[in-house]
Short mmCIF file of C-alpha atoms and ligand atoms in Angstrom, two decimals:
data_model
loop_
_atom_site.label_atom_id
_atom_site.label_comp_id
_atom_site.label_asym_id
_atom_site.label_seq_id
_atom_site.Cartn_x
_atom_site.Cartn_y
_atom_site.Cartn_z
CA UNK A 1 149.43 -136.58 -52.16
CA UNK A 2 149.79 -134.66 -55.39
CA UNK A 3 151.94 -134.43 -58.48
CA UNK A 4 153.49 -130.97 -58.24
CA UNK A 5 157.19 -131.26 -57.58
CA UNK A 6 160.59 -129.92 -58.59
CA UNK A 7 162.44 -131.72 -61.34
CA UNK A 8 165.92 -130.36 -60.92
CA UNK A 9 165.15 -126.77 -60.03
CA UNK A 10 162.02 -126.39 -62.14
CA UNK A 11 158.57 -126.82 -60.66
CA UNK A 12 156.55 -129.33 -62.66
CA UNK A 13 152.93 -130.40 -62.82
CA UNK A 14 153.39 -134.14 -63.43
CA UNK A 15 155.82 -134.19 -66.38
CA UNK A 16 155.20 -130.61 -67.49
CA UNK A 17 157.50 -127.69 -66.68
CA UNK A 18 155.35 -124.83 -65.40
CA UNK A 19 157.73 -122.31 -66.97
CA UNK A 20 156.82 -123.79 -70.35
CA UNK A 21 153.13 -123.38 -69.59
CA UNK A 22 153.69 -119.72 -68.71
CA UNK A 23 155.78 -119.13 -71.83
CA UNK A 24 153.11 -120.61 -74.10
CA UNK A 25 149.93 -119.50 -72.40
CA UNK A 26 150.80 -116.55 -70.18
CA UNK A 27 149.79 -115.80 -66.61
CA UNK A 28 147.75 -115.85 -64.43
CA UNK A 29 146.78 -119.40 -65.34
CA UNK A 30 145.30 -122.28 -63.39
CA UNK A 31 147.06 -125.60 -63.99
CA UNK A 32 145.40 -128.91 -63.08
CA UNK A 33 146.92 -132.36 -62.67
CA UNK A 34 144.81 -135.24 -64.02
CA UNK A 35 146.80 -137.84 -62.10
CA UNK A 36 146.27 -136.07 -58.78
CA UNK A 37 142.51 -135.97 -59.37
CA UNK A 38 142.48 -139.66 -60.30
CA UNK A 39 144.56 -140.60 -57.25
CA UNK A 40 142.31 -138.63 -54.91
CA UNK A 41 139.17 -140.16 -56.43
CA UNK A 42 140.43 -143.74 -56.28
CA UNK A 43 141.85 -143.33 -52.81
CA UNK A 44 138.57 -142.03 -51.43
CA UNK A 45 136.59 -144.78 -53.18
CA UNK A 46 138.97 -147.42 -51.79
CA UNK A 47 138.60 -146.01 -48.26
CA UNK A 48 134.87 -146.68 -48.39
CA UNK A 49 135.10 -150.02 -50.14
CA UNK A 50 132.94 -151.64 -47.43
CA UNK A 51 129.95 -149.56 -48.55
CA UNK A 52 127.78 -149.37 -51.65
CA UNK A 53 129.14 -145.92 -52.38
CA UNK A 54 128.64 -143.40 -55.17
CA UNK A 55 130.95 -140.41 -55.34
CA UNK A 56 129.23 -137.29 -56.65
CA UNK A 57 131.88 -134.66 -57.36
CA UNK A 58 130.67 -131.26 -56.12
CA UNK A 59 131.00 -129.28 -59.35
CA UNK A 60 131.05 -125.91 -57.71
CA UNK A 61 134.63 -126.60 -56.57
CA UNK A 62 135.86 -126.84 -60.16
CA UNK A 63 133.46 -126.98 -63.08
CA UNK A 64 135.82 -126.80 -66.05
CA UNK A 65 134.53 -129.16 -68.76
CA UNK A 66 137.82 -131.06 -68.94
CA UNK A 67 137.75 -131.67 -65.19
CA UNK A 68 134.14 -132.83 -65.36
CA UNK A 69 134.90 -135.16 -68.25
CA UNK A 70 137.87 -136.58 -66.37
CA UNK A 71 135.57 -137.35 -63.41
CA UNK A 72 132.97 -138.91 -65.71
CA UNK A 73 135.72 -141.13 -67.17
CA UNK A 74 136.73 -142.13 -63.64
CA UNK A 75 133.14 -143.21 -62.93
CA UNK A 76 132.03 -140.29 -60.78
CA UNK A 77 128.59 -138.74 -60.70
CA UNK A 78 128.01 -135.10 -59.78
CA UNK A 79 126.59 -132.89 -57.07
CA UNK A 80 124.97 -129.88 -58.73
CA UNK A 81 123.87 -126.56 -57.30
CA UNK A 82 122.48 -124.84 -60.40
CA UNK A 83 121.00 -125.41 -63.82
CA UNK A 84 124.23 -124.07 -65.26
CA UNK A 85 126.21 -126.81 -63.54
CA UNK A 86 123.76 -129.41 -64.84
CA UNK A 87 124.29 -128.10 -68.35
CA UNK A 88 128.05 -128.26 -67.85
CA UNK A 89 127.81 -131.91 -66.78
CA UNK A 90 125.73 -132.71 -69.84
CA UNK A 91 128.13 -130.79 -72.09
CA UNK A 92 131.05 -132.73 -70.60
CA UNK A 93 129.33 -136.08 -71.21
CA UNK A 94 128.62 -136.78 -67.52
CA UNK A 95 125.75 -138.90 -66.22
CA UNK A 96 122.98 -136.57 -65.06
CA UNK A 97 120.80 -139.57 -64.14
CA UNK A 98 123.30 -140.53 -61.42
CA UNK A 99 123.71 -136.94 -60.20
CA UNK A 100 121.99 -134.97 -57.48
CA UNK A 101 120.70 -131.42 -57.43
CA UNK A 102 121.18 -129.35 -54.25
CA UNK A 103 120.73 -125.69 -53.40
CA UNK A 104 118.30 -123.55 -51.38
CA UNK A 105 116.97 -121.48 -54.28
CA UNK A 106 116.19 -123.73 -57.24
CA UNK A 107 114.18 -121.82 -59.85
CA UNK A 108 111.30 -123.15 -61.98
CA UNK A 109 113.58 -123.28 -65.01
CA UNK A 110 116.26 -125.18 -63.12
CA UNK A 111 113.76 -127.67 -61.69
CA UNK A 112 112.31 -128.30 -65.17
CA UNK A 113 115.79 -128.78 -66.60
CA UNK A 114 116.67 -131.29 -63.88
CA UNK A 115 113.38 -133.17 -64.33
CA UNK A 116 114.06 -133.35 -68.05
CA UNK A 117 117.59 -134.63 -67.49
CA UNK A 118 116.25 -137.22 -65.03
CA UNK A 119 118.54 -136.44 -62.09
CA UNK A 120 118.86 -139.14 -59.44
CA UNK A 121 117.67 -136.92 -56.61
CA UNK A 122 116.55 -133.40 -55.81
CA UNK A 123 118.08 -132.42 -52.49
CA UNK A 124 115.25 -130.40 -51.03
CA UNK A 125 116.04 -127.67 -48.55
CA UNK A 126 112.58 -126.36 -47.58
CA UNK A 127 108.85 -127.17 -47.58
CA UNK A 128 107.97 -124.53 -50.22
CA UNK A 129 110.62 -126.03 -52.52
CA UNK A 130 109.01 -129.45 -52.09
CA UNK A 131 105.64 -128.04 -53.19
CA UNK A 132 107.23 -126.29 -56.16
CA UNK A 133 108.96 -129.46 -57.36
CA UNK A 134 105.74 -131.43 -56.95
CA UNK A 135 103.82 -128.85 -58.98
CA UNK A 136 106.34 -128.69 -61.83
CA UNK A 137 106.76 -132.48 -61.96
CA UNK A 138 102.97 -132.76 -62.26
CA UNK A 139 102.96 -130.34 -65.20
CA UNK A 140 105.56 -132.47 -66.97
CA UNK A 141 103.77 -135.73 -66.11
CA UNK A 142 106.73 -136.93 -64.04
CA UNK A 143 107.51 -138.05 -60.52
CA UNK A 144 110.42 -136.20 -58.96
CA UNK A 145 112.84 -138.26 -56.86
CA UNK A 146 113.77 -136.36 -53.70
CA UNK A 147 115.87 -136.47 -50.57
CA UNK A 148 115.40 -133.90 -47.84
CA UNK A 149 118.48 -132.16 -46.55
CA UNK A 150 118.65 -132.53 -42.81
CA UNK A 151 120.39 -129.88 -40.79
CA UNK A 152 121.83 -131.90 -37.89
CA UNK A 153 122.92 -128.84 -35.88
CA UNK A 154 126.52 -129.87 -35.31
CA UNK A 155 129.54 -127.60 -35.26
CA UNK A 156 131.84 -128.51 -38.15
CA UNK A 157 134.63 -126.49 -36.46
CA UNK A 158 135.60 -124.80 -39.68
CA UNK A 159 135.51 -121.19 -40.99
CA UNK A 160 132.16 -119.47 -40.29
CA UNK A 161 131.56 -118.81 -44.00
CA UNK A 162 131.78 -122.52 -44.85
CA UNK A 163 129.85 -123.95 -41.90
CA UNK A 164 126.49 -125.22 -43.14
CA UNK A 165 125.21 -127.70 -40.56
CA UNK A 166 124.35 -125.40 -37.67
CA UNK A 167 120.72 -124.49 -37.01
CA UNK A 168 121.46 -120.82 -37.70
CA UNK A 169 122.62 -121.61 -41.26
CA UNK A 170 120.17 -121.30 -44.16
CA UNK A 171 120.67 -124.91 -45.24
CA UNK A 172 118.36 -127.86 -44.83
CA UNK A 173 115.55 -128.67 -42.42
CA UNK A 174 116.28 -129.12 -38.70
CA UNK A 175 116.20 -132.73 -37.56
CA UNK A 176 113.21 -132.17 -35.28
CA UNK A 177 111.05 -130.92 -38.19
CA UNK A 178 112.33 -133.44 -40.72
CA UNK A 179 109.78 -136.16 -39.95
CA UNK A 180 106.94 -133.71 -40.65
CA UNK A 181 108.61 -132.64 -43.91
CA UNK A 182 108.86 -136.27 -45.05
CA UNK A 183 105.22 -136.88 -44.07
CA UNK A 184 104.25 -133.85 -46.17
CA UNK A 185 106.36 -135.14 -49.07
CA UNK A 186 104.66 -138.54 -48.89
CA UNK A 187 101.30 -136.88 -49.51
CA UNK A 188 102.42 -135.17 -52.71
CA UNK A 189 101.42 -137.11 -55.82
CA UNK A 190 104.38 -136.15 -58.00
CA UNK A 191 107.11 -136.76 -55.45
CA UNK A 192 109.02 -139.99 -54.92
CA UNK A 193 110.86 -140.14 -51.60
CA UNK A 194 114.19 -141.69 -52.52
CA UNK A 195 116.75 -140.67 -49.93
CA UNK A 196 118.01 -138.40 -47.20
CA UNK A 197 120.87 -135.92 -47.26
CA UNK A 198 123.12 -133.81 -45.07
CA UNK A 199 126.23 -131.67 -45.54
CA UNK A 200 127.68 -130.00 -42.48
CA UNK A 201 130.41 -127.81 -43.91
CA UNK A 202 133.64 -127.55 -45.82
CA UNK A 203 137.36 -127.93 -45.08
CA UNK A 204 136.82 -130.18 -42.05
CA UNK A 205 140.17 -131.29 -40.71
CA UNK A 206 138.93 -133.76 -38.09
CA UNK A 207 136.66 -136.74 -38.43
CA UNK A 208 134.80 -135.99 -35.17
CA UNK A 209 132.08 -133.67 -36.53
CA UNK A 210 131.32 -136.12 -39.39
CA UNK A 211 130.86 -138.94 -36.89
CA UNK A 212 128.80 -136.77 -34.58
CA UNK A 213 126.48 -135.75 -37.42
CA UNK A 214 126.04 -139.28 -38.73
CA UNK A 215 125.37 -140.65 -35.25
CA UNK A 216 122.85 -137.90 -34.64
CA UNK A 217 120.76 -138.60 -37.74
CA UNK A 218 121.23 -142.38 -37.90
CA UNK A 219 118.06 -143.37 -35.98
CA UNK A 220 116.04 -141.05 -38.17
CA UNK A 221 117.59 -142.49 -41.36
CA UNK A 222 116.67 -146.00 -40.20
CA UNK A 223 113.12 -144.82 -39.52
CA UNK A 224 112.89 -143.37 -43.06
CA UNK A 225 114.06 -146.69 -44.41
CA UNK A 226 111.27 -148.52 -42.56
CA UNK A 227 108.57 -145.98 -43.34
CA UNK A 228 109.34 -144.94 -46.91
CA UNK A 229 111.81 -147.53 -48.17
CA UNK A 230 114.43 -144.92 -49.02
CA UNK A 231 117.35 -146.09 -51.16
CA UNK A 232 120.15 -143.75 -50.28
CA UNK A 233 121.80 -141.61 -47.63
CA UNK A 234 124.02 -138.77 -48.86
CA UNK A 235 126.52 -137.75 -46.21
CA UNK A 236 127.67 -134.68 -48.15
CA UNK A 237 131.20 -133.46 -48.73
CA UNK A 238 133.53 -131.42 -46.59
CA UNK A 239 136.73 -133.44 -46.25
CA UNK A 240 139.54 -130.91 -45.79
CA UNK A 241 142.95 -130.71 -47.42
CA UNK A 242 146.41 -129.50 -46.37
CA UNK A 243 147.01 -125.86 -47.28
CA UNK A 244 150.01 -125.21 -45.04
CA UNK A 245 153.08 -127.06 -46.30
CA UNK A 246 151.12 -127.81 -49.45
CA UNK A 247 154.14 -128.59 -51.62
CA UNK A 248 155.75 -130.92 -49.09
CA UNK A 249 152.47 -132.66 -48.30
CA UNK A 250 152.58 -134.17 -51.77
CA UNK A 251 155.14 -136.62 -50.41
CA UNK A 252 154.46 -139.66 -48.26
CA UNK A 253 157.48 -138.73 -46.10
CA UNK A 254 155.72 -135.54 -45.02
CA UNK A 255 152.67 -137.47 -43.81
CA UNK A 256 154.84 -139.97 -42.00
CA UNK A 257 156.66 -137.11 -40.25
CA UNK A 258 153.45 -135.63 -38.78
CA UNK A 259 153.00 -136.52 -35.12
CA UNK A 260 150.34 -139.14 -34.44
CA UNK A 261 147.08 -137.43 -33.57
CA UNK A 262 148.04 -134.30 -35.48
CA UNK A 263 147.94 -135.84 -38.95
CA UNK A 264 145.49 -134.11 -41.24
CA UNK A 265 142.29 -135.93 -41.99
CA UNK A 266 142.89 -138.70 -44.49
CA UNK A 267 140.27 -140.52 -46.56
CA UNK A 268 141.37 -143.70 -44.80
CA UNK A 269 140.53 -142.22 -41.39
CA UNK A 270 137.24 -140.90 -42.77
CA UNK A 271 136.35 -144.29 -44.23
CA UNK A 272 137.40 -146.18 -41.11
CA UNK A 273 135.22 -143.98 -38.89
CA UNK A 274 132.13 -143.90 -41.10
CA UNK A 275 132.02 -147.38 -42.63
CA UNK A 276 131.04 -149.24 -39.43
CA UNK A 277 128.31 -146.66 -38.73
CA UNK A 278 126.85 -146.71 -42.24
CA UNK A 279 127.31 -150.29 -43.41
CA UNK A 280 124.55 -151.80 -41.19
CA UNK A 281 121.95 -149.60 -42.94
CA UNK A 282 122.48 -151.44 -46.21
CA UNK A 283 121.67 -148.21 -48.07
CA UNK A 284 123.46 -146.73 -51.04
CA UNK A 285 125.80 -144.07 -49.61
CA UNK A 286 126.40 -140.91 -51.61
CA UNK A 287 129.42 -138.73 -51.02
CA UNK A 288 129.66 -135.18 -52.33
CA UNK A 289 133.32 -134.22 -52.06
CA UNK A 290 134.56 -131.15 -53.89
CA UNK A 291 137.66 -129.71 -52.29
CA UNK A 292 139.21 -133.06 -51.36
CA UNK A 293 139.16 -134.28 -54.96
CA UNK A 294 140.48 -131.18 -56.73
CA UNK A 295 141.94 -128.80 -54.14
CA UNK A 296 145.51 -130.03 -54.23
CA UNK A 297 145.22 -130.93 -57.92
CA UNK A 298 145.48 -127.34 -59.10
CA UNK A 299 147.83 -124.38 -58.78
CA UNK A 300 147.57 -120.76 -59.84
CA UNK A 301 150.59 -119.79 -61.91
CA UNK A 302 151.47 -116.12 -61.65
CA UNK A 303 154.28 -113.68 -62.47
CA UNK A 304 155.85 -111.01 -60.30
CA UNK A 305 155.15 -107.58 -61.78
CA UNK A 306 156.97 -105.46 -59.21
CA UNK A 307 158.76 -105.72 -55.93
CA UNK A 308 157.90 -102.58 -54.00
CA UNK A 309 160.05 -101.86 -51.00
CA UNK A 310 157.97 -99.67 -48.74
CA UNK A 311 158.55 -98.24 -45.30
CA UNK A 312 159.39 -101.31 -43.28
CA UNK A 313 157.39 -103.54 -45.60
CA UNK A 314 158.05 -105.28 -48.88
CA UNK A 315 155.22 -105.87 -51.32
CA UNK A 316 155.52 -108.53 -53.99
CA UNK A 317 153.00 -107.38 -56.58
CA UNK A 318 151.74 -110.21 -58.75
CA UNK A 319 149.78 -110.36 -61.98
CA UNK A 320 147.18 -112.54 -60.20
CA UNK A 321 144.66 -110.87 -57.95
CA UNK A 322 141.63 -111.44 -55.76
CA UNK A 323 139.47 -111.63 -58.86
CA UNK A 324 141.44 -114.71 -59.98
CA UNK A 325 141.67 -116.40 -56.57
CA UNK A 326 139.14 -115.03 -54.12
CA UNK A 327 139.69 -117.37 -51.20
CA UNK A 328 142.25 -115.31 -49.24
CA UNK A 329 140.08 -112.18 -49.43
CA UNK A 330 136.86 -114.09 -48.78
CA UNK A 331 137.82 -116.67 -46.17
CA UNK A 332 141.23 -115.48 -44.94
CA UNK A 333 142.46 -118.63 -46.67
CA UNK A 334 146.10 -119.61 -46.68
CA UNK A 335 147.74 -120.58 -49.98
CA UNK A 336 151.37 -121.55 -49.99
CA UNK A 337 153.49 -119.57 -52.48
CA UNK A 338 156.55 -121.14 -54.10
CA UNK A 339 158.86 -120.04 -56.93
CA UNK A 340 158.77 -121.96 -60.23
CA UNK A 341 162.56 -121.88 -60.38
CA UNK A 342 164.08 -123.08 -57.14
CA UNK A 343 167.48 -121.73 -56.23
CA UNK A 344 169.35 -123.02 -53.23
CA UNK A 345 170.96 -119.62 -52.78
CA UNK A 346 167.76 -117.61 -52.48
CA UNK A 347 167.70 -115.65 -49.24
CA UNK A 348 164.49 -115.47 -47.25
CA UNK A 349 162.22 -112.48 -47.71
CA UNK A 350 159.35 -111.31 -45.56
CA UNK A 351 156.71 -109.78 -47.78
CA UNK A 352 153.06 -109.11 -48.42
CA UNK A 353 151.95 -110.92 -51.57
CA UNK A 354 149.40 -108.74 -53.29
CA UNK A 355 147.55 -108.32 -56.56
CA UNK A 356 146.99 -105.16 -58.60
CA UNK A 357 143.28 -104.74 -57.76
CA UNK A 358 142.30 -101.49 -56.09
CA UNK A 359 141.26 -102.99 -52.75
CA UNK A 360 143.29 -103.43 -49.60
CA UNK A 361 141.65 -106.86 -49.41
CA UNK A 362 143.52 -107.83 -52.58
CA UNK A 363 146.19 -109.50 -50.54
CA UNK A 364 147.13 -113.17 -50.76
CA UNK A 365 149.43 -113.19 -47.76
CA UNK A 366 150.62 -110.74 -45.11
CA UNK A 367 154.16 -110.80 -43.70
CA UNK A 368 154.81 -114.13 -45.38
CA UNK A 369 158.31 -115.62 -45.28
CA UNK A 370 159.12 -116.64 -48.83
CA UNK A 371 162.24 -117.19 -50.86
CA UNK A 372 163.36 -113.94 -52.42
CA UNK A 373 161.74 -113.42 -55.79
CA UNK A 374 162.30 -110.68 -58.34
CA UNK A 375 160.44 -108.81 -61.04
CA UNK A 376 159.46 -111.04 -63.97
CA UNK A 377 159.88 -114.30 -62.06
CA UNK A 378 157.19 -116.97 -61.85
CA UNK A 379 155.58 -118.39 -58.76
CA UNK A 380 152.55 -120.49 -57.93
CA UNK A 381 149.88 -120.54 -55.30
CA UNK A 382 149.48 -124.16 -54.29
CA UNK A 383 146.19 -125.95 -53.55
CA UNK A 384 144.17 -123.68 -55.82
CA UNK A 385 142.23 -126.39 -57.66
CA UNK A 386 139.06 -126.01 -55.58
CA UNK A 387 137.01 -122.81 -55.39
CA UNK A 388 139.64 -121.08 -57.50
CA UNK A 389 138.58 -120.49 -61.07
CA UNK A 390 134.92 -121.15 -60.23
CA UNK A 391 134.94 -118.11 -57.94
CA UNK A 392 136.89 -115.87 -60.31
CA UNK A 393 135.35 -112.60 -61.44
CA UNK A 394 136.14 -109.78 -63.83
CA UNK A 395 136.51 -107.14 -61.12
CA UNK A 396 138.64 -104.23 -62.33
CA UNK A 397 137.92 -105.41 -65.90
CA UNK A 398 140.45 -108.15 -65.58
CA UNK A 399 139.92 -111.09 -67.90
CA UNK A 400 139.09 -114.45 -66.34
CA UNK A 401 142.32 -116.46 -66.08
CA UNK A 402 143.16 -119.31 -68.45
CA UNK A 403 143.02 -122.96 -67.39
CA UNK A 404 145.47 -125.67 -68.47
CA UNK A 405 144.99 -129.41 -67.99
CA UNK A 406 148.02 -131.66 -67.58
CA UNK A 407 148.26 -135.41 -67.94
CA UNK A 408 151.76 -136.91 -67.85
CA UNK A 409 153.83 -134.89 -70.29
CA UNK A 410 150.78 -133.69 -72.22
CA UNK A 411 149.05 -130.41 -71.55
CA UNK A 412 146.36 -128.38 -73.18
CA UNK A 413 144.56 -125.11 -72.61
CA UNK A 414 141.07 -126.11 -71.52
CA UNK A 415 139.80 -122.58 -71.07
CA UNK A 416 141.34 -119.74 -73.02
CA UNK A 417 142.07 -116.46 -71.33
CA UNK A 418 139.23 -114.08 -71.99
CA UNK A 419 139.71 -111.29 -74.46
CA UNK A 420 138.50 -107.75 -73.94
CA UNK A 421 135.95 -108.33 -76.71
CA UNK A 422 134.35 -111.34 -75.01
CA UNK A 423 134.32 -109.49 -71.69
CA UNK A 424 132.18 -106.67 -73.11
CA UNK A 425 130.23 -108.78 -75.62
CA UNK A 426 126.94 -108.50 -73.70
CA UNK A 427 127.21 -104.78 -73.03
CA UNK A 428 125.88 -101.91 -75.11
CA UNK A 429 125.36 -98.19 -75.01
CA UNK A 430 121.61 -97.40 -75.28
CA UNK A 431 120.52 -95.26 -78.18
CA UNK A 432 119.24 -92.52 -75.86
CA UNK A 433 122.75 -91.93 -74.55
CA UNK A 434 124.19 -91.53 -78.01
CA UNK A 435 122.23 -88.41 -79.01
C1 PLP B 1 129.71 -127.32 -51.48
C2 PLP B 1 128.99 -128.58 -51.22
C3 PLP B 1 129.69 -129.79 -51.20
C4 PLP B 1 131.18 -129.89 -51.38
O1 PLP B 1 131.89 -129.41 -50.28
P1 PLP B 1 133.48 -129.66 -50.17
O2 PLP B 1 133.86 -129.05 -48.89
O3 PLP B 1 134.10 -128.99 -51.33
O4 PLP B 1 133.69 -131.13 -50.18
C5 PLP B 1 128.96 -130.94 -51.01
N1 PLP B 1 127.62 -130.91 -50.85
C6 PLP B 1 126.91 -129.76 -50.85
C7 PLP B 1 125.45 -129.79 -50.66
C8 PLP B 1 127.57 -128.55 -51.03
O5 PLP B 1 126.90 -127.42 -51.02
#
């Protein structure tokens, strides 16, 4: 469910006309809906009400300060993958002491920063990292709370680039070596064993792989509880969202119309499957959802620059490009495209939706059936709230897009469009080239 819908013929984010946003703040611009985020958060929390659960929003999905503050206000903690994200959480007023720090390549500086901030748990991905954390904690006269990330070797049945829980992925420690890793951790004087973690992948659309992974590690988790008195089990993130039919899926009627057994994964189904498995442990359960919480809460607002009618192909050339929204180029991701002004009379048009970047990969959709749209008109890519702006780059010296936050009828720019000056602020021409 989400709060992007037509009011009359104008596409709105909650109570805000997206044409007004474009008029005031230009395009391409990401627009986020506060109510959608809040609904997603509360719905997920309610689905796991039978557990002592803490939701740690995975910041890498959307790390805008306004979004982070909104989550902090809702009561969320955070899943961090860099020192930069930790600093963002602190800048947004989030609780670092309830948050967890993941990632395979934590640097000395990042580990020190996290120790200083007193994070709830370091999610350790290798033996050398464990030693490094122990060493740095000792230097600071602290004990570092850790959980080891277990790689359960299950197939998440998602895109290869977002599968993380197979043994060939770089993440975590295989289940069969995990006991030895914990035994090694127990010997380190500046390490406190606090939990256990796993995360098998992203955009999972079925509950099966989650259940399989939990069932696989459950005996080991119980053993850790007996041996080390761990306090928590983080089951990671990965709950998928609806990308196809993204506009319609905001309505309950759409969900009701999906055939039984083919309904996309809901938080209720996730909660119903996992609660009976996890509740008997009596542990605190951490969840690290990113995409589920913000994916359908954001759109990328863009304007048509040209409609180029080629030889047997029509190209709709937009002012947004792969540098603004990388997912189609990177993961062959599907984003639904809809016009901001709906007209009942619009004929259908088969087109490639492309950006202006000089790469053939700068293509949002190939041979897509859309409603006819002309030069200067506005459209949006739906479901762009996760891994959208956080993956944006300046490729082709294109400024990072602006971000706008909507709540009810209020909206504000929460990240201004970059200027040319800020883009080149760190660059210089060395003196020896000037002679
Ligand atoms: C990326 C990531 C997540 C979030 O994944 P989603 O699919 O966005 O829910 C959670 N935990 C870890 C360790 C991650 O790397």
